[in-house]
mmCIF file of C-alpha atoms in Angstrom:
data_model
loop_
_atom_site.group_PDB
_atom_site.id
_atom_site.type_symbol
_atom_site.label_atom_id
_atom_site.label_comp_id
_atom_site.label_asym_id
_atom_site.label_seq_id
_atom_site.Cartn_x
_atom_site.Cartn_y
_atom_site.Cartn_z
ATOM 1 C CA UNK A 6 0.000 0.000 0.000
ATOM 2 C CA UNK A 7 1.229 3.317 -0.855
ATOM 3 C CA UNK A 8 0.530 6.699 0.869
ATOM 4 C CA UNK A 9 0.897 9.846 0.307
ATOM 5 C CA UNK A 10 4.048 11.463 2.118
ATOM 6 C CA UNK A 11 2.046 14.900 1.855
ATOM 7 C CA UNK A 12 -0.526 13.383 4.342
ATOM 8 C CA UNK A 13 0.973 11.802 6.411
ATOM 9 C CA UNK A 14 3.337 15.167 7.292
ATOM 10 C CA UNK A 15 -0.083 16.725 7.881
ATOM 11 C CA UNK A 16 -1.048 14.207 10.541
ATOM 12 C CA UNK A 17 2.099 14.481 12.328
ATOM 13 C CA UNK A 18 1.645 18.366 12.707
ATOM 14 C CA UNK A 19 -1.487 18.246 13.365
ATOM 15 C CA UNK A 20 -1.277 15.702 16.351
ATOM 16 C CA UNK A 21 1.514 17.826 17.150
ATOM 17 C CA UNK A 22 0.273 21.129 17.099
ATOM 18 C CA UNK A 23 -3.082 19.867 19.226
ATOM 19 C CA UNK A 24 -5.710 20.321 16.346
ATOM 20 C CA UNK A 25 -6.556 20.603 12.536
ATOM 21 C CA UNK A 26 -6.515 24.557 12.265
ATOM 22 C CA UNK A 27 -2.879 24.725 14.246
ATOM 23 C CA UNK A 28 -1.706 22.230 12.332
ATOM 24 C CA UNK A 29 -2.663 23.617 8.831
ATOM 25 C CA UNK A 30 -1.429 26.691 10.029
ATOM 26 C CA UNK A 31 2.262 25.132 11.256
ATOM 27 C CA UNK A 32 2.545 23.595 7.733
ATOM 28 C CA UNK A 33 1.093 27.203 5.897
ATOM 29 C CA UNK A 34 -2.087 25.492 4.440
ATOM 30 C CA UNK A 35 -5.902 25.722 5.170
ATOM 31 C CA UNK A 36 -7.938 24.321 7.642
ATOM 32 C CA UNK A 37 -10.526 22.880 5.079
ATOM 33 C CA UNK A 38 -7.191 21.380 2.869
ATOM 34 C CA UNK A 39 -5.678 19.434 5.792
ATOM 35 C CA UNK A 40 -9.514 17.897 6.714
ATOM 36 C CA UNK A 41 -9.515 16.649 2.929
ATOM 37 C CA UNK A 42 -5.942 14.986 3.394
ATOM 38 C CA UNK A 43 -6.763 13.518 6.481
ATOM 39 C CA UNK A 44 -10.244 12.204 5.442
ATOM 40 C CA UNK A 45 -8.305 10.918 2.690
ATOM 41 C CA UNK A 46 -5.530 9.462 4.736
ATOM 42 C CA UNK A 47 -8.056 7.626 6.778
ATOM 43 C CA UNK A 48 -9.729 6.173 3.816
ATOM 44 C CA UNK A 49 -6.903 5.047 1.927
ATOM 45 C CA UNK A 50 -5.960 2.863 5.609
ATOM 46 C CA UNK A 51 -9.024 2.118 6.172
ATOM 47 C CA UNK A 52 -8.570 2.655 10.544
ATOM 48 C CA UNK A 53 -9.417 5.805 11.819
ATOM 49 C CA UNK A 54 -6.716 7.947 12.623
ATOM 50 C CA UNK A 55 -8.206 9.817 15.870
ATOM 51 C CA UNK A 56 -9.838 8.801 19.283
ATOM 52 C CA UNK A 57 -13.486 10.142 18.952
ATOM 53 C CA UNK A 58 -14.236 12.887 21.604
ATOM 54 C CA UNK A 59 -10.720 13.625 22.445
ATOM 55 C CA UNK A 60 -9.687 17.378 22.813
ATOM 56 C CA UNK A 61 -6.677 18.159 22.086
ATOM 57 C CA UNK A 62 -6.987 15.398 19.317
ATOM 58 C CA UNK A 63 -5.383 12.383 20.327
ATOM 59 C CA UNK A 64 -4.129 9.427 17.808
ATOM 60 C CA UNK A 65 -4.990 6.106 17.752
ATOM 61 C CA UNK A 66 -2.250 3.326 17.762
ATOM 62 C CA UNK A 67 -1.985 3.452 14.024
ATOM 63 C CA UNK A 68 -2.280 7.026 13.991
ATOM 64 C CA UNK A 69 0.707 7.311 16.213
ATOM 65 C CA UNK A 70 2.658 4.934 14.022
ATOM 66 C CA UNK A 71 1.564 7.009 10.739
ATOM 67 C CA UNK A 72 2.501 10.321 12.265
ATOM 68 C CA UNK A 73 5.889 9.081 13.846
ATOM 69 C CA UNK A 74 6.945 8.470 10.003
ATOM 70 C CA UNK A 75 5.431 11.545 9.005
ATOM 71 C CA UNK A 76 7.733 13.617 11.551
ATOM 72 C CA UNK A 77 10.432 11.789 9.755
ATOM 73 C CA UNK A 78 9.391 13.218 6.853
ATOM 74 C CA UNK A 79 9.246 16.653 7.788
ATOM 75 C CA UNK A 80 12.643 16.616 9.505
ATOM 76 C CA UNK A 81 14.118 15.011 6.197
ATOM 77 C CA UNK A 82 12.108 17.795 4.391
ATOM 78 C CA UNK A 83 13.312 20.274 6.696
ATOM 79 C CA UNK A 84 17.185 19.065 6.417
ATOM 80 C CA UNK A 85 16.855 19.283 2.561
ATOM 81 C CA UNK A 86 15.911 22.681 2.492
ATOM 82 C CA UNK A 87 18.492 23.725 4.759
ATOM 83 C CA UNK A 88 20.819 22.079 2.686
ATOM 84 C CA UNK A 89 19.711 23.888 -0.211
ATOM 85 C CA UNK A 90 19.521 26.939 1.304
ATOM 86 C CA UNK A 91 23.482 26.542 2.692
ATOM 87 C CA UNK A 92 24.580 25.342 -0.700
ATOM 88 C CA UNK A 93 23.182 28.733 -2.894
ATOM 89 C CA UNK A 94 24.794 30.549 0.545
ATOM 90 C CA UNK A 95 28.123 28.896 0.403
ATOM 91 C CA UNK A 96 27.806 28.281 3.757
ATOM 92 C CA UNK A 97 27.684 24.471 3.168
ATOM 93 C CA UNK A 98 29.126 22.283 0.884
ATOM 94 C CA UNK A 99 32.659 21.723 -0.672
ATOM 95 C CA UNK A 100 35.684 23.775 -1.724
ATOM 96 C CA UNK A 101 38.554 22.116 -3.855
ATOM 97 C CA UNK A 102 41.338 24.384 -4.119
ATOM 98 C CA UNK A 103 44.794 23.615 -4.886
ATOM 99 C CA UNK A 104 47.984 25.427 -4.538
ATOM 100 C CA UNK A 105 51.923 25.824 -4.890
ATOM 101 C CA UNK A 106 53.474 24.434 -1.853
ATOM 102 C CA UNK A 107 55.232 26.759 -0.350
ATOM 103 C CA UNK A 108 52.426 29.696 -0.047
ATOM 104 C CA UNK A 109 49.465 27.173 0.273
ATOM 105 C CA UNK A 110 51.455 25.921 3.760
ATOM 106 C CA UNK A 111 52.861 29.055 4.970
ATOM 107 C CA UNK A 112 49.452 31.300 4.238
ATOM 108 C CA UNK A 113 46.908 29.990 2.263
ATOM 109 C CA UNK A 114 46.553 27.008 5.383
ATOM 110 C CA UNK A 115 45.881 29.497 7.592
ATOM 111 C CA UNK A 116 43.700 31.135 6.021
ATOM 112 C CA UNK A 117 41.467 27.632 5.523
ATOM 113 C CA UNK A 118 41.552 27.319 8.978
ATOM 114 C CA UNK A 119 39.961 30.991 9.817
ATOM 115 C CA UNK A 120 37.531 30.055 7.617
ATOM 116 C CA UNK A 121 36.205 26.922 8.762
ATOM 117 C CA UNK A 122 35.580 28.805 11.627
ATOM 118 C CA UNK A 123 33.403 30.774 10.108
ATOM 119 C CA UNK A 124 31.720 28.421 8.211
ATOM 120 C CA UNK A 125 32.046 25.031 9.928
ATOM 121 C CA UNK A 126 29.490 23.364 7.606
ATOM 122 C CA UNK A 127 32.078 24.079 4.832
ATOM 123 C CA UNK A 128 34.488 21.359 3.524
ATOM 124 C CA UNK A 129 37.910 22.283 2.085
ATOM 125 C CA UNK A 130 40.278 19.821 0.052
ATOM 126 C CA UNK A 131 43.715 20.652 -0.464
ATOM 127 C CA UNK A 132 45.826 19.693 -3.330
ATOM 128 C CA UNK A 133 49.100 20.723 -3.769
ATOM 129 C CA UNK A 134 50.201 21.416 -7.375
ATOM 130 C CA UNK A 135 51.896 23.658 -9.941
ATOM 131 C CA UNK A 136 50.814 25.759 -12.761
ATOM 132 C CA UNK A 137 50.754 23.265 -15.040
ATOM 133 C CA UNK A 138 48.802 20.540 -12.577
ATOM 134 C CA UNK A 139 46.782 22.956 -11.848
ATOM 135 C CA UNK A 140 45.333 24.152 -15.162
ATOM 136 C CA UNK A 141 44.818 20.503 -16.234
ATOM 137 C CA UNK A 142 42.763 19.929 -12.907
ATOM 138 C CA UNK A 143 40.924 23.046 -13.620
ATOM 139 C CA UNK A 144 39.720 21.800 -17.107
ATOM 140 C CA UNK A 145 38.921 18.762 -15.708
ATOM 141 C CA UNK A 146 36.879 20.040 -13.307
ATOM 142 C CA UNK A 147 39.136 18.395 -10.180
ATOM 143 C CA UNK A 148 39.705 21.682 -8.474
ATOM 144 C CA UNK A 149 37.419 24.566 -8.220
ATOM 145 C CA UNK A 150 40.211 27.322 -7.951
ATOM 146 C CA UNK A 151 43.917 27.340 -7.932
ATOM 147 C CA UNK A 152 45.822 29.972 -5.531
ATOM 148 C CA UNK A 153 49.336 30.411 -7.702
ATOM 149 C CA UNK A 154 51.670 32.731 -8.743
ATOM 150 C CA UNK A 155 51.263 33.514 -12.353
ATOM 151 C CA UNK A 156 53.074 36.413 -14.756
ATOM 152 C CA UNK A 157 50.752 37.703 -17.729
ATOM 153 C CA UNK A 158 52.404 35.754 -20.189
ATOM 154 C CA UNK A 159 51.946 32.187 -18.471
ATOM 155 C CA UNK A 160 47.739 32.688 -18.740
ATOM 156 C CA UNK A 161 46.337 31.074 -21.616
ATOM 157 C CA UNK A 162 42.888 31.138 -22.802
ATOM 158 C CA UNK A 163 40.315 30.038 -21.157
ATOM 159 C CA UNK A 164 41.401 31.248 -17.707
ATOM 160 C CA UNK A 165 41.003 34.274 -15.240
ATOM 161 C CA UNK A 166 43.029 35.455 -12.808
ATOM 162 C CA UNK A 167 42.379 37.706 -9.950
ATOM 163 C CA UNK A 168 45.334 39.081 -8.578
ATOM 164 C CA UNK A 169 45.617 39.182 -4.560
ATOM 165 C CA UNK A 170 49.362 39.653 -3.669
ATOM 166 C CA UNK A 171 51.985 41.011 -5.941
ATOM 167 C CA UNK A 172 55.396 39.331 -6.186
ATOM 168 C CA UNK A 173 58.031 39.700 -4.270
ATOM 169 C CA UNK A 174 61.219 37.455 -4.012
ATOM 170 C CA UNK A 175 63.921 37.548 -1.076
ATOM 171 C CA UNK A 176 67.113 35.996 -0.505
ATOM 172 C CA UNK A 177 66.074 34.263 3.089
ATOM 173 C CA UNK A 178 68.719 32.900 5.559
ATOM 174 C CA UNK A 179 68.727 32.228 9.461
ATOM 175 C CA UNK A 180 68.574 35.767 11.554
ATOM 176 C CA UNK A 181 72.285 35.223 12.659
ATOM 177 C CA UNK A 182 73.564 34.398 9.232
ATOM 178 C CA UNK A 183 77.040 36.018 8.993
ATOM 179 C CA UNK A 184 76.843 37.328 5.556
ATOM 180 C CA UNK A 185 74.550 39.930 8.025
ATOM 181 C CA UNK A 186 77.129 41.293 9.694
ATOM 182 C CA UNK A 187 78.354 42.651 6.345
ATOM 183 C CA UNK A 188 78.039 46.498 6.276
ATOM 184 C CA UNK A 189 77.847 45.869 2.045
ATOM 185 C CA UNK A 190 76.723 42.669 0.669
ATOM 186 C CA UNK A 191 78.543 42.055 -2.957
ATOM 187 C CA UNK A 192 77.072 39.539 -5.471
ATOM 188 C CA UNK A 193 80.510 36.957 -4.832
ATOM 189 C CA UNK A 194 79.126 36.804 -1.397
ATOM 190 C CA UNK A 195 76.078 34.873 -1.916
ATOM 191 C CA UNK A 196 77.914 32.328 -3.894
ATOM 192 C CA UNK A 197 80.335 31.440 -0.339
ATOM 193 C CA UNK A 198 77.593 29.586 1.553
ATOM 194 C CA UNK A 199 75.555 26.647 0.299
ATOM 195 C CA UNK A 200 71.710 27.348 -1.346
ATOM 196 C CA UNK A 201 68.833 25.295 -0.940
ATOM 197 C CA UNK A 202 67.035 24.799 -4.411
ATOM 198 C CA UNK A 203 62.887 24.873 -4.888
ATOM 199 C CA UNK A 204 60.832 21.851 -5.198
ATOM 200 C CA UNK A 205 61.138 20.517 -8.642
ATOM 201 C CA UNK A 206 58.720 22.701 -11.064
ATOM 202 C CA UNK A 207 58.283 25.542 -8.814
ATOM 203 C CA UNK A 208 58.371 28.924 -10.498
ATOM 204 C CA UNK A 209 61.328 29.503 -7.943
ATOM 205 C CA UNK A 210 63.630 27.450 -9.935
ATOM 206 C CA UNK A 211 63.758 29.991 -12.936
ATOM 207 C CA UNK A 212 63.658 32.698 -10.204
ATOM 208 C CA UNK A 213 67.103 31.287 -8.613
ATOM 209 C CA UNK A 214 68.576 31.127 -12.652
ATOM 210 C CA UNK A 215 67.874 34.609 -12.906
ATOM 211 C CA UNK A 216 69.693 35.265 -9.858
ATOM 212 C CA UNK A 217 72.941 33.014 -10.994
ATOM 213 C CA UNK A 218 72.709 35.031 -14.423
ATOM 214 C CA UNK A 219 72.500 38.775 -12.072
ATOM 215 C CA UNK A 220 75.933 37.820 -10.553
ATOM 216 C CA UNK A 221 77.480 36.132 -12.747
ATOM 217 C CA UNK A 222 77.345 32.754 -12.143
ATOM 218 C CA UNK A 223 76.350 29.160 -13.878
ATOM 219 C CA UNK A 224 75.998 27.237 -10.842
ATOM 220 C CA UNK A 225 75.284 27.257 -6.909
ATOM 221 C CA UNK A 226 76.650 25.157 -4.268
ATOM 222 C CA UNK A 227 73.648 23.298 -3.685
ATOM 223 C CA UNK A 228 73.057 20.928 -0.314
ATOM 224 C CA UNK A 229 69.759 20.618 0.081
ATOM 225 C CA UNK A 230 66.639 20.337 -2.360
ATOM 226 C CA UNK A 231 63.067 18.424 -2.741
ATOM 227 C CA UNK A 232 62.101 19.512 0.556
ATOM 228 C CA UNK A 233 58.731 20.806 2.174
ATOM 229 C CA UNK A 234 58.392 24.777 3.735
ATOM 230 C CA UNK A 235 59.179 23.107 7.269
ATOM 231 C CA UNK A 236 62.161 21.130 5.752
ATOM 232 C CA UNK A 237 63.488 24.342 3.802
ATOM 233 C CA UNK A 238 62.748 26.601 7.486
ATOM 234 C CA UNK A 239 64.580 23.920 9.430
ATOM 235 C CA UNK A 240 67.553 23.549 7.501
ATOM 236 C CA UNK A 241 68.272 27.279 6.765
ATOM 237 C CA UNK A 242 67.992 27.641 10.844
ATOM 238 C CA UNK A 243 70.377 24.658 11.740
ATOM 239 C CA UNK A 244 73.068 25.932 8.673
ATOM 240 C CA UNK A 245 74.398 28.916 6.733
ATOM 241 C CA UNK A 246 72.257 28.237 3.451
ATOM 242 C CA UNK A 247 70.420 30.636 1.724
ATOM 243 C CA UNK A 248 67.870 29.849 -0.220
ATOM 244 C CA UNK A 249 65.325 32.369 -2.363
ATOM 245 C CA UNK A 250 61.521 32.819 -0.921
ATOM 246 C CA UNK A 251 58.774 34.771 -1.588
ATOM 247 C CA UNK A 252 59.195 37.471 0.697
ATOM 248 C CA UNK A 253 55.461 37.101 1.669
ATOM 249 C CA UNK A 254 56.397 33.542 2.643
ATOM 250 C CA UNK A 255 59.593 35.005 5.010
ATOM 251 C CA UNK A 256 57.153 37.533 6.345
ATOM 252 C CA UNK A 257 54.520 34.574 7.431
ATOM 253 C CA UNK A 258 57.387 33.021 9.618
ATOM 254 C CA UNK A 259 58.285 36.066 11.250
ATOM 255 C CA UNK A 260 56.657 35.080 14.542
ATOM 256 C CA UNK A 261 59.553 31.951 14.542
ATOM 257 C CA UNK A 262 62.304 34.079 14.000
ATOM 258 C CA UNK A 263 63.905 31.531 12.346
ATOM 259 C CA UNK A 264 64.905 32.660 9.161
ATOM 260 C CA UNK A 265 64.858 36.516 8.265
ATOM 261 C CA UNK A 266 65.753 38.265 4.924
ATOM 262 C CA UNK A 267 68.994 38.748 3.508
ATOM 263 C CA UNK A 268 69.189 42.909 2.589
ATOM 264 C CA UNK A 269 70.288 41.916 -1.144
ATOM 265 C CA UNK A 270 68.154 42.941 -3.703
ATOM 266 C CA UNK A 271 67.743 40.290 -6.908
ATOM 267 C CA UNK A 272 66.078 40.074 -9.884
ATOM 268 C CA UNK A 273 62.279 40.524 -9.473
ATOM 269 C CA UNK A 274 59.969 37.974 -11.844
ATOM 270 C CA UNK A 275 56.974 39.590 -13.334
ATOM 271 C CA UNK A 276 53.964 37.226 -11.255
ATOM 272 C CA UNK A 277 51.876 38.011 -8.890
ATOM 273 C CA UNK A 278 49.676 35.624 -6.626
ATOM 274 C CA UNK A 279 46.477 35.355 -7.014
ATOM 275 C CA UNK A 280 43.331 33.412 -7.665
ATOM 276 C CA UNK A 281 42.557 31.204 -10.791
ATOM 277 C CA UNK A 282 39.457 29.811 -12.319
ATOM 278 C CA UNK A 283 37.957 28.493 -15.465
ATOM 279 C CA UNK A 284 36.035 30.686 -17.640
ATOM 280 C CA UNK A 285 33.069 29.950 -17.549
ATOM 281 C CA UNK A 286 33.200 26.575 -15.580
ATOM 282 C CA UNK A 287 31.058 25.565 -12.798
ATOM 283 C CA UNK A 288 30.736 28.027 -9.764
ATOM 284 C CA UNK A 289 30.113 26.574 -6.465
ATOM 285 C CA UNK A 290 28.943 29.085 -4.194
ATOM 286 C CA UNK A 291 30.829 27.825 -0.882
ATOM 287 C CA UNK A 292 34.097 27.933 -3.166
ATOM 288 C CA UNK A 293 32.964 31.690 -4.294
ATOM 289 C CA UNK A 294 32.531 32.610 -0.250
ATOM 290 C CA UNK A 295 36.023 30.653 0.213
ATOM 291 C CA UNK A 296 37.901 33.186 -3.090
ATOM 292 C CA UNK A 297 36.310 35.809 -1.472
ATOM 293 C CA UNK A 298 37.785 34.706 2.471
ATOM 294 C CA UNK A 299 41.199 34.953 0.609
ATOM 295 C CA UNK A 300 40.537 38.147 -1.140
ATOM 296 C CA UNK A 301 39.703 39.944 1.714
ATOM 297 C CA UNK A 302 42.641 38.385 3.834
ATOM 298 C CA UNK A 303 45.558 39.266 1.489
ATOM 299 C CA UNK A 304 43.612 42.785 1.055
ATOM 300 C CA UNK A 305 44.031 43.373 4.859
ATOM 301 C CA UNK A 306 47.836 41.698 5.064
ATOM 302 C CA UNK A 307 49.472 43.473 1.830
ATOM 303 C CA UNK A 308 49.594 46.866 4.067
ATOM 304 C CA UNK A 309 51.308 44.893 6.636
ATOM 305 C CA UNK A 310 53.661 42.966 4.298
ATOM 306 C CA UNK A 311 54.334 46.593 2.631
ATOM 307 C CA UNK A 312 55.195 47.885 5.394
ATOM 308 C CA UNK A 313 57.525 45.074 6.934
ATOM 309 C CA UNK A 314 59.396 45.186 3.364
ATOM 310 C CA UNK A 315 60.261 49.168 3.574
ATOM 311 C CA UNK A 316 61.003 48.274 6.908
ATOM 312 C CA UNK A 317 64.678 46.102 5.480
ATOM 313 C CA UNK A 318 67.655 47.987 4.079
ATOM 314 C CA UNK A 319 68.035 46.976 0.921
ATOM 315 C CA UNK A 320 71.428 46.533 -0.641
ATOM 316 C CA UNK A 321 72.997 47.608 2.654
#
C-alpha cells in the first residue's frame, strides 16, 4: 500500500500542534485542505486515525505509528531545504582548491583554517600542485580554484586570474647568518655559503637562474633540495644556506624568528599571486565565499607585508 508522504506530514503536525486549524497553520495550508488529506488518509488505511471525543486530538495506535513516520518526513524535508539553502549561501558544501606548496602551507593554510571557523558546515580539500597541474585539474573540473603565482604571459585562454598579492622574491637565511654582519653585501658573497634549491617545477627554480645570471654565475653550491616549507625553514635555521623565498612567505614566519631576509636585492619575476578559475566553468557558491575569504585576507595583510618590506635595508 502506498501513501501519500504529503498526508501523512499533515497528521504528524497536526497531532503535534493539538488540532486541525494549528496544524494547517504550522505547515502554511488551510484548515478545510488538511480535513480533505486527512479524510483521505483515513480512507486510503481504512482505521481511523483519531480517538473520537478527544480534545486536544489524540491518535490512535496506528495514527501514532503514521505520524511518527510523518515527523520523519518533515525533519528530512526540513534538512533538505536547509541544505539547499546553505549550498546557494556557500555556507555548506565543498571547496577544492589547490595550490603551490610553499604559499598554500605558509598562508593559504591558515587562512582555511579561519575560515572553517566561520563556516564550519564548509568542507575544504587541499591539493598541492603547480601551474601546469593545476590548469589541467581546472579543465577537468578536479579543483574549483587554484591559488598560484602567475606572470601575464603564463595565462592562456580560457582562464582568469584575480590578482591578490603582488610578487616579491627575497634571498632568506637564518637571523644570525654572517653574511649579516656585512656592512655591504657584494654579489661573490652569496655564492660562499651553500643554497637550498625549490621543489622541482616551482616557479622559484627559474627565479634562482635569474639570480645566478645577475651575478654572474652558472651554478650554486647546492646541499639541500626536494624539501617541504618546514624542511626548507629547518635547515636554513640549523646551517648557513640561503635559499630564495617569496618574501610574503619570510614575512609569514616572522613570529619563529627563524629565518629573516637577507638585505640583497635580486632580480624581481613579473607574477603576482592570485586566484585562478575556469572561464566559464562551474561556480560553487561555498568555493565563491572561500575566493572571497582569501581576497579579503591578502587585502588586509598586503599593508602589513608593505610595510615590513620598507622596513629592510636593501642593498645595505
Amino acid at each position: 500500500m502506498k501513501l501519500n508522504e504529503r498526508h501523512l506530514m499533515q497528521l504528524a503536525a497536526v497531532l503535534d500542534a493539538g488540532g486541525v486549524s494549528e496544524g494547517a497553520a504550522m505547515l502554511g495550508l488551510t484548515q478545510p485542505a488538511v480535513s480533505r488529506s486527512l479524510a483521505m488518509l483515513e480512507a486510503r488505511v481504512g482505521e481511523p486515525l483519531f480517538l473520537k471525543g478527544r480534545r486536544p486530538l489524540q491518535p490512535t495506535p496506528l495514527g501514532f505509528q503514521l505520524a511518527a513516520q510523518g515527523r520523519t518526513i518533515i525533519t528530512a524535508s526540513r534538512k533538505a531545504s536547509d541544505a539547499v539553502q546553505g549550498f546557494m549561501k556557500g555556507t555548506k558544501g565543498v571547496v577544492r582548491v589547490g595550490g603551490v606548496p610553499f604559499f598554500m602551507d605558509a598562508m593559504i593554510s591558515r587562512m582555511i583554517g579561519e575560515f572553517q571557523k566561520l563556516e564550519p558546515e564548509v568542507t575544504v580539500q587541499q591539493s598541492y600542485m603547480n601551474l601546469p597541474e593545476m590548469v589541467a585539474a581546472l579543465e577537468s573540473n578536479q579543483i574549483d580554484l587554484g591559488i598560484v603565482p602567475i606572470g601575464v604571459l603564463d595565462l592562456g585562454p580560457g582562464f582568469e586570474f584575480t590578482e591578490i598579492l603582488p610578487g616579491r622574491n627575497v634571498v632568506a637565511c637564518r637571523p644570525d647568518h654572517p653574511l649579516l654582519r656585512n656592512r655591504r653585501l657584494r654579489a661573490h658573497d652569496l655564492t660562499s655559503f651553500p643554497w637550498v634549491a625549490p621543489l622541482p617545477g616551482s616557479p622559484l627554480m627559474s627565479d634562482l637562474q635569474m639570480i645566478l645570471m645577475s651575478i654572474g654565475m652558472s651554478d650554486l653550491n647546492v646541499r639541500y633540495s626536494g624539501g617541504s616549507l618546514m624542511s626548507v625553514i629547518n635547515f636554513l635555521a640549523e646551517t648557513d644556506a640561503l635559499a630564495v623565498l617569496p618574501f610574503s612567505v619570510v614575512f609569514a614566519q616572522r613570529k619563529e624568528n627563524r629565518v629573516t631576509v637577507l638585505p640583497y636585492e635580486i632580480p624581481q619575476p613579473s607574477r603576482s599571486l592570485g586566484i585562478l578559475r575556469r572561464v566559464g566553468g562551474p561556480r560553487s557558491p561555498a568555493a565563491e565565499r572561500f575566493a572571497g575569504h582569501v581576497t579579503t585576507a591578502f587585502e588586509n595583510l598586503k599593508h602589513i607585508i608593505k610595510r615590513h618590506e620598507n622596513a629592510v635595508i636593501w642593498g645595505r
